[in-house]
Short mmCIF file of C-alpha atoms and ligand atoms in Angstrom, two decimals:
data_model
loop_
_atom_site.label_atom_id
_atom_site.label_comp_id
_atom_site.label_asym_id
_atom_site.label_seq_id
_atom_site.Cartn_x
_atom_site.Cartn_y
_atom_site.Cartn_z
CA MET A 29 66.85 123.50 134.69
CA ILE A 30 69.37 122.56 137.39
CA ASN A 31 67.79 121.68 140.76
CA GLY A 32 68.56 119.67 143.90
CA LYS A 33 68.16 116.36 142.06
CA THR A 34 70.41 117.09 139.06
CA ASN A 35 72.97 114.36 138.27
CA THR A 36 76.44 115.73 137.58
CA TYR A 37 78.90 114.50 134.94
CA GLY A 38 82.02 116.01 133.42
CA ILE A 39 85.09 115.55 131.29
CA VAL A 40 88.34 114.86 133.13
CA GLY A 41 91.57 115.63 131.26
CA TYR A 42 94.14 118.34 130.70
CA PRO A 43 93.48 120.54 128.86
CA VAL A 44 89.74 120.15 128.20
CA GLY A 45 88.89 123.61 126.89
CA HIS A 46 88.59 122.35 123.29
CA SER A 47 86.18 119.50 124.14
CA PHE A 48 82.80 119.27 122.37
CA SER A 49 81.52 116.84 125.03
CA PRO A 50 79.81 119.42 127.31
CA MET A 51 77.85 120.70 124.30
CA ILE A 52 76.69 117.27 123.14
CA HIS A 53 75.73 115.81 126.54
CA ASN A 54 73.87 118.93 127.70
CA TYR A 55 72.07 119.06 124.32
CA LEU A 56 70.94 115.41 124.57
CA ALA A 57 69.87 115.80 128.22
CA ASP A 58 67.81 118.86 127.29
CA GLU A 59 66.22 117.18 124.27
CA ILE A 60 65.05 114.08 126.14
CA ASP A 61 64.43 115.78 129.46
CA ILE A 62 67.04 114.01 131.58
CA ASN A 63 67.97 115.85 134.77
CA MET A 64 71.76 115.99 134.34
CA VAL A 65 74.48 118.54 133.75
CA TYR A 66 77.89 117.99 132.15
CA ILE A 67 80.84 120.26 132.89
CA PRO A 68 84.55 120.56 132.03
CA LEU A 69 86.85 119.19 134.78
CA PRO A 70 90.45 120.16 133.97
CA ILE A 71 92.74 118.28 136.37
CA GLU A 72 96.48 118.90 136.42
CA ASN A 73 98.78 115.93 136.46
CA LYS A 74 99.87 115.98 140.10
CA ARG A 75 96.22 116.04 141.26
CA PHE A 76 94.93 113.27 139.01
CA GLU A 77 95.57 110.38 141.39
CA MET A 78 92.64 111.49 143.57
CA ALA A 79 90.29 112.25 140.66
CA ILE A 80 87.78 109.39 140.87
CA LYS A 81 87.74 109.48 144.68
CA ALA A 82 87.00 113.21 144.49
CA LEU A 83 84.14 112.66 142.03
CA LYS A 84 82.67 109.98 144.31
CA THR A 85 82.96 112.32 147.31
CA LEU A 86 81.11 115.02 145.38
CA SER A 87 78.39 112.52 144.31
CA PHE A 88 79.13 112.77 140.58
CA SER A 89 77.26 110.19 138.52
CA GLY A 90 80.12 109.68 136.06
CA CYS A 91 82.66 111.27 133.77
CA ASN A 92 84.48 111.02 130.50
CA VAL A 93 88.24 110.72 130.65
CA THR A 94 90.46 112.14 127.94
CA VAL A 95 94.14 112.80 127.21
CA PRO A 96 96.41 112.23 129.11
CA TYR A 97 94.57 110.05 131.63
CA LYS A 98 92.74 107.32 129.66
CA MET A 99 95.25 104.65 130.76
CA ASP A 100 96.06 105.92 134.25
CA VAL A 101 92.40 106.06 135.32
CA ILE A 102 92.09 102.26 135.20
CA GLY A 103 93.97 101.89 138.50
CA GLN A 104 91.38 104.08 140.25
CA LEU A 105 88.29 102.12 139.17
CA ASP A 106 86.35 99.43 141.04
CA VAL A 107 85.20 97.53 137.92
CA VAL A 108 86.56 97.70 134.35
CA ASP A 109 84.75 96.33 131.30
CA LYS A 110 86.64 93.36 129.78
CA ASN A 111 87.33 94.98 126.40
CA ALA A 112 88.33 98.31 127.98
CA GLU A 113 90.81 96.38 130.11
CA LEU A 114 92.24 94.63 127.01
CA ILE A 115 92.51 97.95 125.20
CA GLY A 116 94.16 99.37 128.30
CA ALA A 117 92.18 102.61 128.17
CA VAL A 118 88.95 103.89 129.71
CA ASN A 119 87.17 107.00 128.44
CA THR A 120 83.82 106.61 130.24
CA VAL A 121 83.20 106.10 133.96
CA LYS A 122 79.81 105.45 135.54
CA ILE A 123 79.47 105.91 139.31
CA LEU A 124 76.66 103.98 140.94
CA ASP A 125 76.18 103.31 144.68
CA ASP A 126 79.71 104.58 145.36
CA LYS A 127 81.25 102.11 142.86
CA SER A 128 83.04 103.22 139.70
CA TYR A 129 82.66 101.29 136.41
CA GLY A 130 84.99 101.92 133.45
CA TYR A 131 84.22 101.50 129.73
CA ASN A 132 85.88 102.29 126.42
CA THR A 133 83.34 103.88 124.11
CA ASP A 134 85.95 104.87 121.46
CA TYR A 135 85.80 101.36 120.08
CA LEU A 136 82.02 101.13 120.52
CA GLY A 137 81.71 104.43 118.62
CA LEU A 138 83.78 103.10 115.74
CA ILE A 139 81.62 99.96 115.52
CA GLN A 140 78.49 102.14 115.31
CA SER A 141 79.96 104.45 112.66
CA ILE A 142 80.83 101.41 110.51
CA LYS A 143 77.32 99.96 110.96
CA ASP A 144 75.84 103.30 109.88
CA GLU A 145 77.66 102.94 106.56
CA GLY A 146 76.09 99.51 105.99
CA VAL A 147 79.41 97.63 105.90
CA SER A 148 80.83 94.87 108.09
CA LEU A 149 84.19 93.54 109.29
CA GLU A 150 83.00 89.95 109.50
CA GLY A 151 85.22 87.60 107.48
CA GLN A 152 87.44 90.47 106.25
CA ASN A 153 91.24 90.47 105.92
CA VAL A 154 92.07 93.72 107.70
CA ILE A 155 95.24 95.78 107.58
CA ILE A 156 95.58 98.17 110.54
CA ILE A 157 98.04 100.96 109.78
CA GLY A 158 99.66 102.22 113.00
CA ALA A 159 100.04 100.69 116.47
CA GLY A 160 99.51 103.58 118.88
CA GLY A 161 96.82 103.94 121.54
CA ALA A 162 93.93 104.13 119.09
CA ALA A 163 95.15 101.08 117.15
CA ARG A 164 94.67 98.90 120.25
CA SER A 165 90.97 99.73 120.36
CA VAL A 166 90.70 99.25 116.59
CA ALA A 167 92.32 95.80 116.88
CA VAL A 168 89.95 94.75 119.68
CA MET A 169 87.04 96.02 117.57
CA CYS A 170 88.15 93.97 114.54
CA ALA A 171 88.41 90.86 116.73
CA THR A 172 85.02 91.35 118.41
CA GLU A 173 83.45 92.02 114.99
CA HIS A 174 84.84 88.68 113.70
CA ALA A 175 87.43 89.83 111.15
CA LYS A 176 89.05 86.76 109.51
CA SER A 177 92.62 88.03 109.82
CA ILE A 178 94.35 91.18 111.04
CA SER A 179 97.77 92.48 109.98
CA ILE A 180 99.23 95.43 111.86
CA VAL A 181 101.87 97.57 110.17
CA ASN A 182 103.83 100.12 112.16
CA ARG A 183 107.07 102.11 111.94
CA THR A 184 108.01 100.76 115.41
CA LEU A 185 107.45 97.04 114.89
CA VAL A 186 107.57 96.08 118.57
CA LYS A 187 104.37 98.07 119.21
CA ALA A 188 102.55 96.20 116.43
CA GLU A 189 103.84 92.91 117.88
CA SER A 190 102.52 93.79 121.32
CA ILE A 191 99.00 94.38 119.96
CA ALA A 192 99.19 91.20 117.85
CA THR A 193 100.13 89.16 120.93
CA LEU A 194 97.27 90.67 122.93
CA ILE A 195 94.64 89.83 120.30
CA ASN A 196 96.03 86.35 119.59
CA GLU A 197 95.88 85.56 123.32
CA HIS A 198 92.27 86.65 123.80
CA PHE A 199 90.42 86.14 120.51
CA ASP A 200 90.01 83.48 117.87
CA CYS A 201 91.45 85.65 115.09
CA LYS A 202 94.74 85.39 113.18
CA VAL A 203 96.85 88.49 113.89
CA SER A 204 100.35 89.36 112.67
CA ALA A 205 102.69 92.33 112.93
CA ILE A 206 104.42 93.46 109.74
CA THR A 207 106.78 96.16 108.52
CA TYR A 208 106.04 98.68 105.77
CA GLU A 209 108.45 96.67 103.56
CA ASP A 210 106.39 93.48 104.18
CA LEU A 211 103.28 95.42 103.23
CA ASN A 212 104.62 96.07 99.72
CA MET A 213 104.61 92.32 99.10
CA LYS A 214 100.97 91.74 100.08
CA ASN A 215 97.79 92.88 98.40
CA ASP A 216 95.10 90.55 99.69
CA PHE A 217 93.59 92.96 102.22
CA THR A 218 89.86 93.62 101.97
CA VAL A 219 89.64 96.39 104.62
CA ALA A 220 92.25 99.00 105.64
CA ILE A 221 92.01 100.99 108.88
CA GLN A 222 94.36 103.98 109.09
CA THR A 223 95.13 104.81 112.75
CA THR A 224 98.36 106.83 112.57
CA SER A 225 98.38 110.59 113.07
CA ILE A 226 99.80 111.00 109.55
CA GLY A 227 97.57 113.25 107.42
CA MET A 228 96.16 115.03 110.45
CA TYR A 229 95.89 118.85 110.36
CA PRO A 230 98.15 120.75 109.60
CA ASN A 231 100.03 118.00 107.64
CA VAL A 232 97.05 117.33 105.41
CA ASP A 233 99.04 116.28 102.31
CA ASN A 234 100.74 113.36 104.06
CA THR A 235 99.72 109.70 103.86
CA PRO A 236 101.27 106.63 105.51
CA ILE A 237 101.20 104.49 102.35
CA VAL A 238 103.35 105.49 99.38
CA ASP A 239 102.20 102.85 96.87
CA MET A 240 98.42 102.79 97.22
CA SER A 241 98.08 100.07 94.55
CA ILE A 242 98.63 97.47 97.31
CA LEU A 243 95.20 98.50 98.60
CA SER A 244 93.43 98.11 95.27
CA LYS A 245 91.32 95.11 96.35
CA LEU A 246 89.68 96.80 99.34
CA ASP A 247 85.94 96.55 99.99
CA PHE A 248 86.22 99.70 102.11
CA ALA A 249 88.67 101.71 104.23
CA ILE A 250 88.51 103.74 107.42
CA ASP A 251 90.69 106.64 108.49
CA ILE A 252 90.13 107.45 112.18
CA VAL A 253 91.72 110.89 111.76
CA TYR A 254 88.84 113.41 111.96
CA ASN A 255 90.62 116.66 111.11
CA PRO A 256 90.45 117.06 108.13
CA ARG A 257 87.20 115.15 107.55
CA GLU A 258 88.58 113.78 104.28
CA THR A 259 92.27 112.88 104.58
CA LYS A 260 94.68 112.37 101.68
CA PHE A 261 94.55 108.63 102.45
CA MET A 262 90.78 108.73 101.89
CA ARG A 263 91.06 110.95 98.78
CA ASP A 264 93.58 108.61 97.15
CA LEU A 265 91.36 105.59 97.83
CA ASN A 266 88.22 107.37 96.62
CA GLN A 267 90.02 108.05 93.34
CA MET A 268 90.66 104.29 93.07
CA GLY A 269 86.93 103.67 93.59
CA VAL A 270 87.25 102.45 97.20
CA LYS A 271 84.54 103.47 99.69
CA THR A 272 85.99 105.34 102.69
CA ILE A 273 84.75 106.22 106.17
CA GLY A 274 86.33 109.10 108.12
CA GLY A 275 86.92 109.43 111.88
CA ILE A 276 84.22 111.98 112.60
CA GLY A 277 81.52 109.32 113.18
CA MET A 278 83.72 107.51 115.71
CA LEU A 279 84.24 110.77 117.58
CA PHE A 280 80.51 111.51 117.64
CA TYR A 281 79.36 108.03 118.63
CA GLN A 282 81.85 107.65 121.50
CA ALA A 283 79.85 110.46 123.16
CA ILE A 284 76.48 108.90 122.28
CA LYS A 285 77.58 105.53 123.70
CA ALA A 286 78.74 107.19 126.96
CA PHE A 287 75.38 108.99 127.28
CA GLU A 288 73.56 105.67 126.75
CA ILE A 289 75.66 103.88 129.39
CA TRP A 290 75.05 106.60 131.99
CA ASN A 291 71.33 106.95 131.43
CA ASP A 292 70.29 103.43 130.34
CA VAL A 293 68.69 104.86 127.20
CA THR A 294 69.12 104.38 123.46
CA VAL A 295 69.77 107.49 121.39
CA ASP A 296 68.74 106.66 117.86
CA GLY A 297 66.91 107.85 114.77
CA GLU A 298 65.89 111.46 114.53
CA LEU A 299 67.48 112.63 117.81
CA CYS A 300 70.81 111.09 116.84
CA GLN A 301 70.66 112.87 113.46
CA ARG A 302 69.86 116.23 115.09
CA ALA A 303 72.65 115.78 117.63
CA TYR A 304 75.05 114.94 114.78
CA GLU A 305 74.12 118.12 112.91
CA ARG A 306 74.63 120.16 116.10
CA PHE A 307 77.99 118.48 116.61
CA LEU A 308 79.16 119.31 113.06
CA GLU A 309 77.99 122.93 113.46
CA TYR A 310 79.94 123.14 116.71
CA LEU A 311 83.12 121.76 115.10
CA ASP A 312 82.81 124.22 112.21
CA GLN A 313 82.58 127.28 114.52
P1 NAP B 419 99.60 107.63 119.23
O1 NAP B 419 99.37 106.68 120.33
O2 NAP B 419 100.56 108.75 119.40
O3 NAP B 419 100.07 106.75 117.92
C1 NAP B 419 100.49 107.39 116.73
C2 NAP B 419 100.72 106.35 115.64
O4 NAP B 419 101.11 107.04 114.44
C3 NAP B 419 101.83 105.35 115.93
O5 NAP B 419 101.54 104.13 115.30
C4 NAP B 419 103.05 106.02 115.26
O6 NAP B 419 104.06 105.12 114.89
C5 NAP B 419 102.39 106.55 114.00
N1 NAP B 419 103.14 107.65 113.43
C6 NAP B 419 103.16 108.95 113.83
N2 NAP B 419 103.98 109.67 113.04
C7 NAP B 419 104.51 108.81 112.13
C8 NAP B 419 105.42 108.94 111.05
N3 NAP B 419 105.96 110.11 110.73
N4 NAP B 419 105.72 107.85 110.30
C9 NAP B 419 105.17 106.64 110.60
N5 NAP B 419 104.30 106.44 111.62
C10 NAP B 419 103.98 107.52 112.37
O7 NAP B 419 98.23 108.32 118.76
P2 NAP B 419 96.75 107.73 118.89
O8 NAP B 419 96.17 108.14 120.18
O9 NAP B 419 96.80 106.28 118.53
O10 NAP B 419 95.99 108.59 117.76
C11 NAP B 419 96.31 108.40 116.38
C12 NAP B 419 95.33 109.23 115.53
O11 NAP B 419 94.00 108.75 115.73
C13 NAP B 419 95.31 110.73 115.86
O12 NAP B 419 95.23 111.45 114.65
C14 NAP B 419 94.02 110.91 116.65
O13 NAP B 419 93.45 112.20 116.49
C15 NAP B 419 93.14 109.85 115.99
N6 NAP B 419 92.04 109.39 116.88
C16 NAP B 419 90.76 109.56 116.45
C17 NAP B 419 89.72 109.16 117.25
C18 NAP B 419 88.30 109.39 116.78
O14 NAP B 419 87.38 109.40 117.62
N7 NAP B 419 88.07 109.52 115.50
C19 NAP B 419 89.96 108.58 118.51
C20 NAP B 419 91.30 108.39 118.92
C21 NAP B 419 92.33 108.80 118.10
P3 NAP B 419 105.22 104.74 115.96
O15 NAP B 419 104.61 103.78 116.93
O16 NAP B 419 106.29 104.14 115.13
O17 NAP B 419 105.64 106.05 116.61
#
């Protein structure tokens, strides 16, 4: 029930018509009786520079930020969480007493989805495949979760080098950038995290690694691609007996973590499970 005291949130991006976020936040608010509403906020490029100011003016309590504004929004915020600043992207903004606070819940969501599977990155030798926007948050996650070493392989080496420099400067973790040719000469990785868009719908038969035998010693692997839910990369590893985790959990938990930040609550147990089922139903529609 919307009334004079309802707190307003929304998703800022362009386009936002495909977003599941309004469904999930309104569902959670309804289930635990929080007086908030969450709406789509499509903002065209030329108008984005006033976005956060406009939300403050209209007394919004916060927003999610999606493509293409996750990096640009940082310049509009009063306070940015340290790891979000390192990642260089904010997807969650809380507005409190006319001040805006930015967070990155993509990486928090990935941490939670890994914990759910009962595995850990601590002490692991991780290979991150890809060095795009998502790989930056994955690299920060590996460092904050105490991976022993991180190698980053990417078609464009300079992008892998830039992430390696960032992590080496800020964390006590050995990080190197390598080429796909270098990768063929190493097979001591214990965790692989696939962050390229290769294998994503509609190119579902593609995989970034040709010779999968170099990944034979893995404890587990993650593919952050969420469409399809099981990628070829995951299928190939499953056939080799390696446990795999898909990107759908990361996508779900980034929303849960944003909801928790806004409302100072913890969404866990049965409610989280029900919300997850709703989310999957919504994606399957
Ligand atoms: P991005 O910034 O565009 O980066 C794309 C990455 O894929 C780059 O490393 C790029 O290499 C590599 N790549 C693309 N095509 C390639 C090819 N043909 N051969 C070799 N490398 C190729 O994208 P992003 O934002 O990081 O997203 C990457 C994927 O993660 C997408 O599928 C996205 O849906 C998914 N994602 C999932 C979640 C989630 O919640 N599960 C969150 C964020 C992103 P170059 O640098 O050489 O171009």
